[in-house]
mmCIF file of the N, C-alpha and C atoms, coordinates in Angstrom:
data_MODEL
# 
_entry.id   MODEL 
# 
loop_
_atom_site.group_PDB 
_atom_site.id 
_atom_site.type_symbol 
_atom_site.label_atom_id 
_atom_site.label_alt_id 
_atom_site.label_comp_id 
_atom_site.label_asym_id 
_atom_site.label_entity_id 
_atom_site.label_seq_id 
_atom_site.pdbx_PDB_ins_code 
_atom_site.Cartn_x 
_atom_site.Cartn_y 
_atom_site.Cartn_z 
_atom_site.occupancy 
_atom_site.B_iso_or_equiv 
_atom_site.pdbx_formal_charge 
_atom_site.auth_seq_id 
_atom_site.auth_comp_id 
_atom_site.auth_asym_id 
_atom_site.auth_atom_id 
_atom_site.pdbx_PDB_model_num 
ATOM 1   N N  . MET A 1 1  ? -17.147 18.888 -13.129 1.00 0.00 ? 1  MET A N  1 
ATOM 2   C CA . MET A 1 1  ? -16.385 20.009 -13.638 1.00 0.00 ? 1  MET A CA 1 
ATOM 3   C C  . MET A 1 1  ? -15.228 20.268 -12.661 1.00 0.00 ? 1  MET A C  1 
ATOM 4   N N  . GLU A 1 2  ? -14.080 20.505 -13.194 1.00 0.00 ? 2  GLU A N  1 
ATOM 5   C CA . GLU A 1 2  ? -12.918 20.827 -12.383 1.00 0.00 ? 2  GLU A CA 1 
ATOM 6   C C  . GLU A 1 2  ? -12.605 22.315 -12.568 1.00 0.00 ? 2  GLU A C  1 
ATOM 7   N N  . THR A 1 3  ? -12.486 23.033 -11.455 1.00 0.00 ? 3  THR A N  1 
ATOM 8   C CA . THR A 1 3  ? -12.249 24.464 -11.496 1.00 0.00 ? 3  THR A CA 1 
ATOM 9   C C  . THR A 1 3  ? -11.095 24.824 -10.578 1.00 0.00 ? 3  THR A C  1 
ATOM 10  N N  . GLU A 1 4  ? -10.150 25.597 -11.092 1.00 0.00 ? 4  GLU A N  1 
ATOM 11  C CA . GLU A 1 4  ? -9.041  26.083 -10.272 1.00 0.00 ? 4  GLU A CA 1 
ATOM 12  C C  . GLU A 1 4  ? -9.438  27.433 -9.668  1.00 0.00 ? 4  GLU A C  1 
ATOM 13  N N  . VAL A 1 5  ? -9.258  27.544 -8.349  1.00 0.00 ? 5  VAL A N  1 
ATOM 14  C CA . VAL A 1 5  ? -9.659  28.748 -7.620  1.00 0.00 ? 5  VAL A CA 1 
ATOM 15  C C  . VAL A 1 5  ? -8.435  29.333 -6.933  1.00 0.00 ? 5  VAL A C  1 
ATOM 16  N N  . THR A 1 6  ? -8.203  30.617 -7.115  1.00 0.00 ? 6  THR A N  1 
ATOM 17  C CA . THR A 1 6  ? -7.142  31.318 -6.398  1.00 0.00 ? 6  THR A CA 1 
ATOM 18  C C  . THR A 1 6  ? -7.748  31.876 -5.117  1.00 0.00 ? 6  THR A C  1 
ATOM 19  N N  . VAL A 1 7  ? -7.097  31.585 -4.002  1.00 0.00 ? 7  VAL A N  1 
ATOM 20  C CA . VAL A 1 7  ? -7.636  31.904 -2.685  1.00 0.00 ? 7  VAL A CA 1 
ATOM 21  C C  . VAL A 1 7  ? -6.819  33.027 -2.062  1.00 0.00 ? 7  VAL A C  1 
ATOM 22  N N  . TYR A 1 8  ? -7.512  34.047 -1.554  1.00 0.00 ? 8  TYR A N  1 
ATOM 23  C CA . TYR A 1 8  ? -6.855  35.207 -0.945  1.00 0.00 ? 8  TYR A CA 1 
ATOM 24  C C  . TYR A 1 8  ? -7.292  35.375 0.506   1.00 0.00 ? 8  TYR A C  1 
ATOM 25  N N  . GLY A 1 9  ? -6.514  36.143 1.233   1.00 0.00 ? 9  GLY A N  1 
ATOM 26  C CA . GLY A 1 9  ? -6.866  36.567 2.579   1.00 0.00 ? 9  GLY A CA 1 
ATOM 27  C C  . GLY A 1 9  ? -7.105  35.423 3.547   1.00 0.00 ? 9  GLY A C  1 
ATOM 28  N N  . PRO A 1 10 ? -8.106  35.584 4.416   1.00 0.00 ? 10 PRO A N  1 
ATOM 29  C CA . PRO A 1 10 ? -8.369  34.595 5.458   1.00 0.00 ? 10 PRO A CA 1 
ATOM 30  C C  . PRO A 1 10 ? -8.716  33.207 4.909   1.00 0.00 ? 10 PRO A C  1 
ATOM 31  N N  . LEU A 1 11 ? -9.246  33.157 3.703   1.00 0.00 ? 11 LEU A N  1 
ATOM 32  C CA . LEU A 1 11 ? -9.566  31.842 3.136   1.00 0.00 ? 11 LEU A CA 1 
ATOM 33  C C  . LEU A 1 11 ? -8.326  30.991 2.921   1.00 0.00 ? 11 LEU A C  1 
ATOM 34  N N  . ARG A 1 12 ? -7.203  31.628 2.700   1.00 0.00 ? 12 ARG A N  1 
ATOM 35  C CA . ARG A 1 12 ? -5.972  30.867 2.467   1.00 0.00 ? 12 ARG A CA 1 
ATOM 36  C C  . ARG A 1 12 ? -5.624  30.015 3.686   1.00 0.00 ? 12 ARG A C  1 
ATOM 37  N N  . SER A 1 13 ? -5.884  30.546 4.893   1.00 0.00 ? 13 SER A N  1 
ATOM 38  C CA . SER A 1 13 ? -5.603  29.744 6.090   1.00 0.00 ? 13 SER A CA 1 
ATOM 39  C C  . SER A 1 13 ? -6.555  28.554 6.180   1.00 0.00 ? 13 SER A C  1 
ATOM 40  N N  . ALA A 1 14 ? -7.745  28.679 5.609   1.00 0.00 ? 14 ALA A N  1 
ATOM 41  C CA . ALA A 1 14 ? -8.709  27.580 5.629   1.00 0.00 ? 14 ALA A CA 1 
ATOM 42  C C  . ALA A 1 14 ? -8.369  26.499 4.613   1.00 0.00 ? 14 ALA A C  1 
ATOM 43  N N  . THR A 1 15 ? -7.768  26.882 3.486   1.00 0.00 ? 15 THR A N  1 
ATOM 44  C CA . THR A 1 15 ? -7.449  25.910 2.443   1.00 0.00 ? 15 THR A CA 1 
ATOM 45  C C  . THR A 1 15 ? -6.016  25.413 2.520   1.00 0.00 ? 15 THR A C  1 
ATOM 46  N N  . GLY A 1 16 ? -5.138  26.247 3.066   1.00 0.00 ? 16 GLY A N  1 
ATOM 47  C CA . GLY A 1 16 ? -3.739  25.865 3.170   1.00 0.00 ? 16 GLY A CA 1 
ATOM 48  C C  . GLY A 1 16 ? -2.924  26.110 1.915   1.00 0.00 ? 16 GLY A C  1 
ATOM 49  N N  . ASP A 1 17 ? -3.549  26.586 0.856   1.00 0.00 ? 17 ASP A N  1 
ATOM 50  C CA . ASP A 1 17 ? -2.856  26.841 -0.405  1.00 0.00 ? 17 ASP A CA 1 
ATOM 51  C C  . ASP A 1 17 ? -3.383  28.098 -1.066  1.00 0.00 ? 17 ASP A C  1 
ATOM 52  N N  . LYS A 1 18 ? -2.561  28.673 -1.935  1.00 0.00 ? 18 LYS A N  1 
ATOM 53  C CA . LYS A 1 18 ? -2.972  29.854 -2.695  1.00 0.00 ? 18 LYS A CA 1 
ATOM 54  C C  . LYS A 1 18 ? -3.938  29.472 -3.814  1.00 0.00 ? 18 LYS A C  1 
ATOM 55  N N  . THR A 1 19 ? -3.769  28.279 -4.355  1.00 0.00 ? 19 THR A N  1 
ATOM 56  C CA . THR A 1 19 ? -4.618  27.789 -5.437  1.00 0.00 ? 19 THR A CA 1 
ATOM 57  C C  . THR A 1 19 ? -5.137  26.407 -5.082  1.00 0.00 ? 19 THR A C  1 
ATOM 58  N N  . VAL A 1 20 ? -6.447  26.208 -5.231  1.00 0.00 ? 20 VAL A N  1 
ATOM 59  C CA . VAL A 1 20 ? -7.048  24.900 -4.992  1.00 0.00 ? 20 VAL A CA 1 
ATOM 60  C C  . VAL A 1 20 ? -7.871  24.509 -6.217  1.00 0.00 ? 20 VAL A C  1 
ATOM 61  N N  . THR A 1 21 ? -8.075  23.227 -6.387  1.00 0.00 ? 21 THR A N  1 
ATOM 62  C CA . THR A 1 21 ? -8.883  22.717 -7.482  1.00 0.00 ? 21 THR A CA 1 
ATOM 63  C C  . THR A 1 21 ? -10.142 22.099 -6.902  1.00 0.00 ? 21 THR A C  1 
ATOM 64  N N  . LEU A 1 22 ? -11.299 22.553 -7.393  1.00 0.00 ? 22 LEU A N  1 
ATOM 65  C CA . LEU A 1 22 ? -12.586 22.032 -6.946  1.00 0.00 ? 22 LEU A CA 1 
ATOM 66  C C  . LEU A 1 22 ? -13.152 21.085 -7.994  1.00 0.00 ? 22 LEU A C  1 
ATOM 67  N N  . GLU A 1 23 ? -13.710 19.987 -7.529  1.00 0.00 ? 23 GLU A N  1 
ATOM 68  C CA . GLU A 1 23 ? -14.497 19.093 -8.372  1.00 0.00 ? 23 GLU A CA 1 
ATOM 69  C C  . GLU A 1 23 ? -15.946 19.346 -8.001  1.00 0.00 ? 23 GLU A C  1 
ATOM 70  N N  . TRP A 1 24 ? -16.738 19.779 -8.960  1.00 0.00 ? 24 TRP A N  1 
ATOM 71  C CA . TRP A 1 24 ? -18.150 20.027 -8.692  1.00 0.00 ? 24 TRP A CA 1 
ATOM 72  C C  . TRP A 1 24 ? -18.936 19.808 -9.963  1.00 0.00 ? 24 TRP A C  1 
ATOM 73  N N  . SER A 1 25 ? -20.254 19.742 -9.835  1.00 0.00 ? 25 SER A N  1 
ATOM 74  C CA . SER A 1 25 ? -21.081 19.382 -10.981 1.00 0.00 ? 25 SER A CA 1 
ATOM 75  C C  . SER A 1 25 ? -21.418 20.561 -11.879 1.00 0.00 ? 25 SER A C  1 
ATOM 76  N N  . GLY A 1 26 ? -20.953 21.758 -11.526 1.00 0.00 ? 26 GLY A N  1 
ATOM 77  C CA . GLY A 1 26 ? -21.289 22.942 -12.315 1.00 0.00 ? 26 GLY A CA 1 
ATOM 78  C C  . GLY A 1 26 ? -22.572 23.546 -11.799 1.00 0.00 ? 26 GLY A C  1 
ATOM 79  N N  . GLY A 1 27 ? -23.019 24.588 -12.437 1.00 0.00 ? 27 GLY A N  1 
ATOM 80  C CA . GLY A 1 27 ? -24.256 25.245 -12.007 1.00 0.00 ? 27 GLY A CA 1 
ATOM 81  C C  . GLY A 1 27 ? -23.998 26.701 -11.681 1.00 0.00 ? 27 GLY A C  1 
ATOM 82  N N  . THR A 1 28 ? -24.363 27.088 -10.474 1.00 0.00 ? 28 THR A N  1 
ATOM 83  C CA . THR A 1 28 ? -24.289 28.485 -10.060 1.00 0.00 ? 28 THR A CA 1 
ATOM 84  C C  . THR A 1 28 ? -23.043 28.754 -9.220  1.00 0.00 ? 28 THR A C  1 
ATOM 85  N N  . VAL A 1 29 ? -22.791 30.016 -8.960  1.00 0.00 ? 29 VAL A N  1 
ATOM 86  C CA . VAL A 1 29 ? -21.694 30.394 -8.069  1.00 0.00 ? 29 VAL A CA 1 
ATOM 87  C C  . VAL A 1 29 ? -21.956 29.815 -6.678  1.00 0.00 ? 29 VAL A C  1 
ATOM 88  N N  . ALA A 1 30 ? -23.207 29.826 -6.255  1.00 0.00 ? 30 ALA A N  1 
ATOM 89  C CA . ALA A 1 30 ? -23.559 29.246 -4.953  1.00 0.00 ? 30 ALA A CA 1 
ATOM 90  C C  . ALA A 1 30 ? -23.178 27.761 -4.894  1.00 0.00 ? 30 ALA A C  1 
ATOM 91  N N  . ASP A 1 31 ? -23.329 27.045 -5.993  1.00 0.00 ? 31 ASP A N  1 
ATOM 92  C CA . ASP A 1 31 ? -22.927 25.640 -6.049  1.00 0.00 ? 31 ASP A CA 1 
ATOM 93  C C  . ASP A 1 31 ? -21.411 25.508 -5.909  1.00 0.00 ? 31 ASP A C  1 
ATOM 94  N N  . ALA A 1 32 ? -20.676 26.421 -6.526  1.00 0.00 ? 32 ALA A N  1 
ATOM 95  C CA . ALA A 1 32 ? -19.215 26.395 -6.418  1.00 0.00 ? 32 ALA A CA 1 
ATOM 96  C C  . ALA A 1 32 ? -18.779 26.688 -4.988  1.00 0.00 ? 32 ALA A C  1 
ATOM 97  N N  . VAL A 1 33 ? -19.428 27.654 -4.343  1.00 0.00 ? 33 VAL A N  1 
ATOM 98  C CA . VAL A 1 33 ? -19.105 27.973 -2.951  1.00 0.00 ? 33 VAL A CA 1 
ATOM 99  C C  . VAL A 1 33 ? -19.423 26.772 -2.060  1.00 0.00 ? 33 VAL A C  1 
ATOM 100 N N  . ALA A 1 34 ? -20.529 26.109 -2.305  1.00 0.00 ? 34 ALA A N  1 
ATOM 101 C CA . ALA A 1 34 ? -20.883 24.913 -1.532  1.00 0.00 ? 34 ALA A CA 1 
ATOM 102 C C  . ALA A 1 34 ? -19.830 23.822 -1.705  1.00 0.00 ? 34 ALA A C  1 
ATOM 103 N N  . ALA A 1 35 ? -19.326 23.662 -2.910  1.00 0.00 ? 35 ALA A N  1 
ATOM 104 C CA . ALA A 1 35 ? -18.275 22.669 -3.156  1.00 0.00 ? 35 ALA A CA 1 
ATOM 105 C C  . ALA A 1 35 ? -16.993 23.041 -2.421  1.00 0.00 ? 35 ALA A C  1 
ATOM 106 N N  . LEU A 1 36 ? -16.684 24.338 -2.385  1.00 0.00 ? 36 LEU A N  1 
ATOM 107 C CA . LEU A 1 36 ? -15.501 24.792 -1.654  1.00 0.00 ? 36 LEU A CA 1 
ATOM 108 C C  . LEU A 1 36 ? -15.645 24.486 -0.169  1.00 0.00 ? 36 LEU A C  1 
ATOM 109 N N  . VAL A 1 37 ? -16.817 24.754 0.391   1.00 0.00 ? 37 VAL A N  1 
ATOM 110 C CA . VAL A 1 37 ? -17.058 24.484 1.816   1.00 0.00 ? 37 VAL A CA 1 
ATOM 111 C C  . VAL A 1 37 ? -17.033 22.979 2.084   1.00 0.00 ? 37 VAL A C  1 
ATOM 112 N N  . ASP A 1 38 ? -17.565 22.181 1.167   1.00 0.00 ? 38 ASP A N  1 
ATOM 113 C CA . ASP A 1 38 ? -17.500 20.723 1.334   1.00 0.00 ? 38 ASP A CA 1 
ATOM 114 C C  . ASP A 1 38 ? -16.053 20.245 1.389   1.00 0.00 ? 38 ASP A C  1 
ATOM 115 N N  . ALA A 1 39 ? -15.226 20.809 0.522   1.00 0.00 ? 39 ALA A N  1 
ATOM 116 C CA . ALA A 1 39 ? -13.819 20.396 0.454   1.00 0.00 ? 39 ALA A CA 1 
ATOM 117 C C  . ALA A 1 39 ? -12.987 20.983 1.592   1.00 0.00 ? 39 ALA A C  1 
ATOM 118 N N  . TYR A 1 40 ? -13.355 22.194 2.032   1.00 0.00 ? 40 TYR A N  1 
ATOM 119 C CA . TYR A 1 40 ? -12.593 22.908 3.061   1.00 0.00 ? 40 TYR A CA 1 
ATOM 120 C C  . TYR A 1 40 ? -13.570 23.479 4.090   1.00 0.00 ? 40 TYR A C  1 
ATOM 121 N N  . PRO A 1 41 ? -14.055 22.653 5.013   1.00 0.00 ? 41 PRO A N  1 
ATOM 122 C CA . PRO A 1 41 ? -15.086 23.090 5.969   1.00 0.00 ? 41 PRO A CA 1 
ATOM 123 C C  . PRO A 1 41 ? -14.706 24.338 6.777   1.00 0.00 ? 41 PRO A C  1 
ATOM 124 N N  . ARG A 1 42 ? -13.430 24.545 7.033   1.00 0.00 ? 42 ARG A N  1 
ATOM 125 C CA . ARG A 1 42 ? -13.013 25.737 7.791   1.00 0.00 ? 42 ARG A CA 1 
ATOM 126 C C  . ARG A 1 42 ? -13.272 27.023 7.024   1.00 0.00 ? 42 ARG A C  1 
ATOM 127 N N  . ALA A 1 43 ? -13.495 26.939 5.734   1.00 0.00 ? 43 ALA A N  1 
ATOM 128 C CA . ALA A 1 43 ? -13.749 28.134 4.911   1.00 0.00 ? 43 ALA A CA 1 
ATOM 129 C C  . ALA A 1 43 ? -15.144 28.713 5.156   1.00 0.00 ? 43 ALA A C  1 
ATOM 130 N N  . GLU A 1 44 ? -16.053 27.904 5.671   1.00 0.00 ? 44 GLU A N  1 
ATOM 131 C CA . GLU A 1 44 ? -17.447 28.332 5.806   1.00 0.00 ? 44 GLU A CA 1 
ATOM 132 C C  . GLU A 1 44 ? -17.597 29.619 6.634   1.00 0.00 ? 44 GLU A C  1 
ATOM 133 N N  . SER A 1 45 ? -16.858 29.735 7.712   1.00 0.00 ? 45 SER A N  1 
ATOM 134 C CA . SER A 1 45 ? -17.000 30.935 8.566   1.00 0.00 ? 45 SER A CA 1 
ATOM 135 C C  . SER A 1 45 ? -16.537 32.196 7.852   1.00 0.00 ? 45 SER A C  1 
ATOM 136 N N  . HIS A 1 46 ? -15.715 32.077 6.831   1.00 0.00 ? 46 HIS A N  1 
ATOM 137 C CA . HIS A 1 46 ? -15.233 33.231 6.075   1.00 0.00 ? 46 HIS A CA 1 
ATOM 138 C C  . HIS A 1 46 ? -16.165 33.594 4.926   1.00 0.00 ? 46 HIS A C  1 
ATOM 139 N N  . LEU A 1 47 ? -17.088 32.721 4.593   1.00 0.00 ? 47 LEU A N  1 
ATOM 140 C CA . LEU A 1 47 ? -17.955 32.928 3.436   1.00 0.00 ? 47 LEU A CA 1 
ATOM 141 C C  . LEU A 1 47 ? -19.391 33.275 3.809   1.00 0.00 ? 47 LEU A C  1 
ATOM 142 N N  . GLY A 1 48 ? -19.761 33.105 5.036   1.00 0.00 ? 48 GLY A N  1 
ATOM 143 C CA . GLY A 1 48 ? -21.158 33.291 5.442   1.00 0.00 ? 48 GLY A CA 1 
ATOM 144 C C  . GLY A 1 48 ? -21.486 34.622 5.867   1.00 0.00 ? 48 GLY A C  1 
# 
Protein backbone atom coordinates (compact mmCIF):
# COMPACT_ATOMS: atom_id res chain seq x y z
CA MET A 1 0.00 0.00 0.00
CA GLU A 2 1.30 3.45 -0.84
CA THR A 3 0.30 6.26 1.52
CA GLU A 4 1.11 9.96 1.31
CA VAL A 5 1.85 11.49 4.72
CA THR A 6 2.03 15.21 5.52
CA VAL A 7 4.75 15.81 8.10
CA TYR A 8 4.66 18.66 10.62
CA GLY A 9 6.91 20.07 13.31
CA PRO A 10 10.04 18.24 14.43
CA LEU A 11 9.28 15.27 12.19
CA ARG A 12 9.91 17.43 9.15
CA SER A 13 13.59 17.71 10.11
CA ALA A 14 13.71 13.90 10.31
CA THR A 15 12.15 13.36 6.87
CA GLY A 16 13.49 16.40 5.07
CA ASP A 17 10.17 17.04 3.32
CA LYS A 18 6.68 18.31 4.10
CA THR A 19 5.13 15.31 2.33
CA VAL A 20 6.52 11.78 2.15
CA THR A 21 5.20 8.61 0.55
CA LEU A 22 5.29 5.37 2.54
CA GLU A 23 5.24 1.89 1.06
CA TRP A 24 3.79 -0.52 3.60
CA SER A 25 1.64 -3.62 3.70
CA GLY A 26 -1.34 -1.94 5.37
CA GLY A 27 -2.83 -2.89 8.70
CA THR A 28 -2.87 -0.68 11.77
CA VAL A 29 -1.68 2.84 12.50
CA ALA A 30 1.15 1.24 14.47
CA ASP A 31 2.21 -0.56 11.27
CA ALA A 32 2.22 2.76 9.40
CA VAL A 33 4.34 4.38 12.13
CA ALA A 34 6.75 1.43 11.97
CA ALA A 35 7.04 1.90 8.20
CA LEU A 36 7.75 5.61 8.71
CA VAL A 37 10.51 4.80 11.22
CA ASP A 38 11.95 2.17 8.86
CA ALA A 39 12.09 4.74 6.06
CA TYR A 40 13.22 7.64 8.29
CA PRO A 41 15.08 6.28 11.35
CA ARG A 42 15.64 9.79 12.76
CA ALA A 43 11.86 10.10 13.20
CA GLU A 44 11.80 7.45 15.93
CA SER A 45 12.86 9.81 18.74
CA HIS A 46 9.94 12.11 17.87
CA LEU A 47 7.36 9.31 17.89
CA GLY A 48 8.24 7.34 21.01
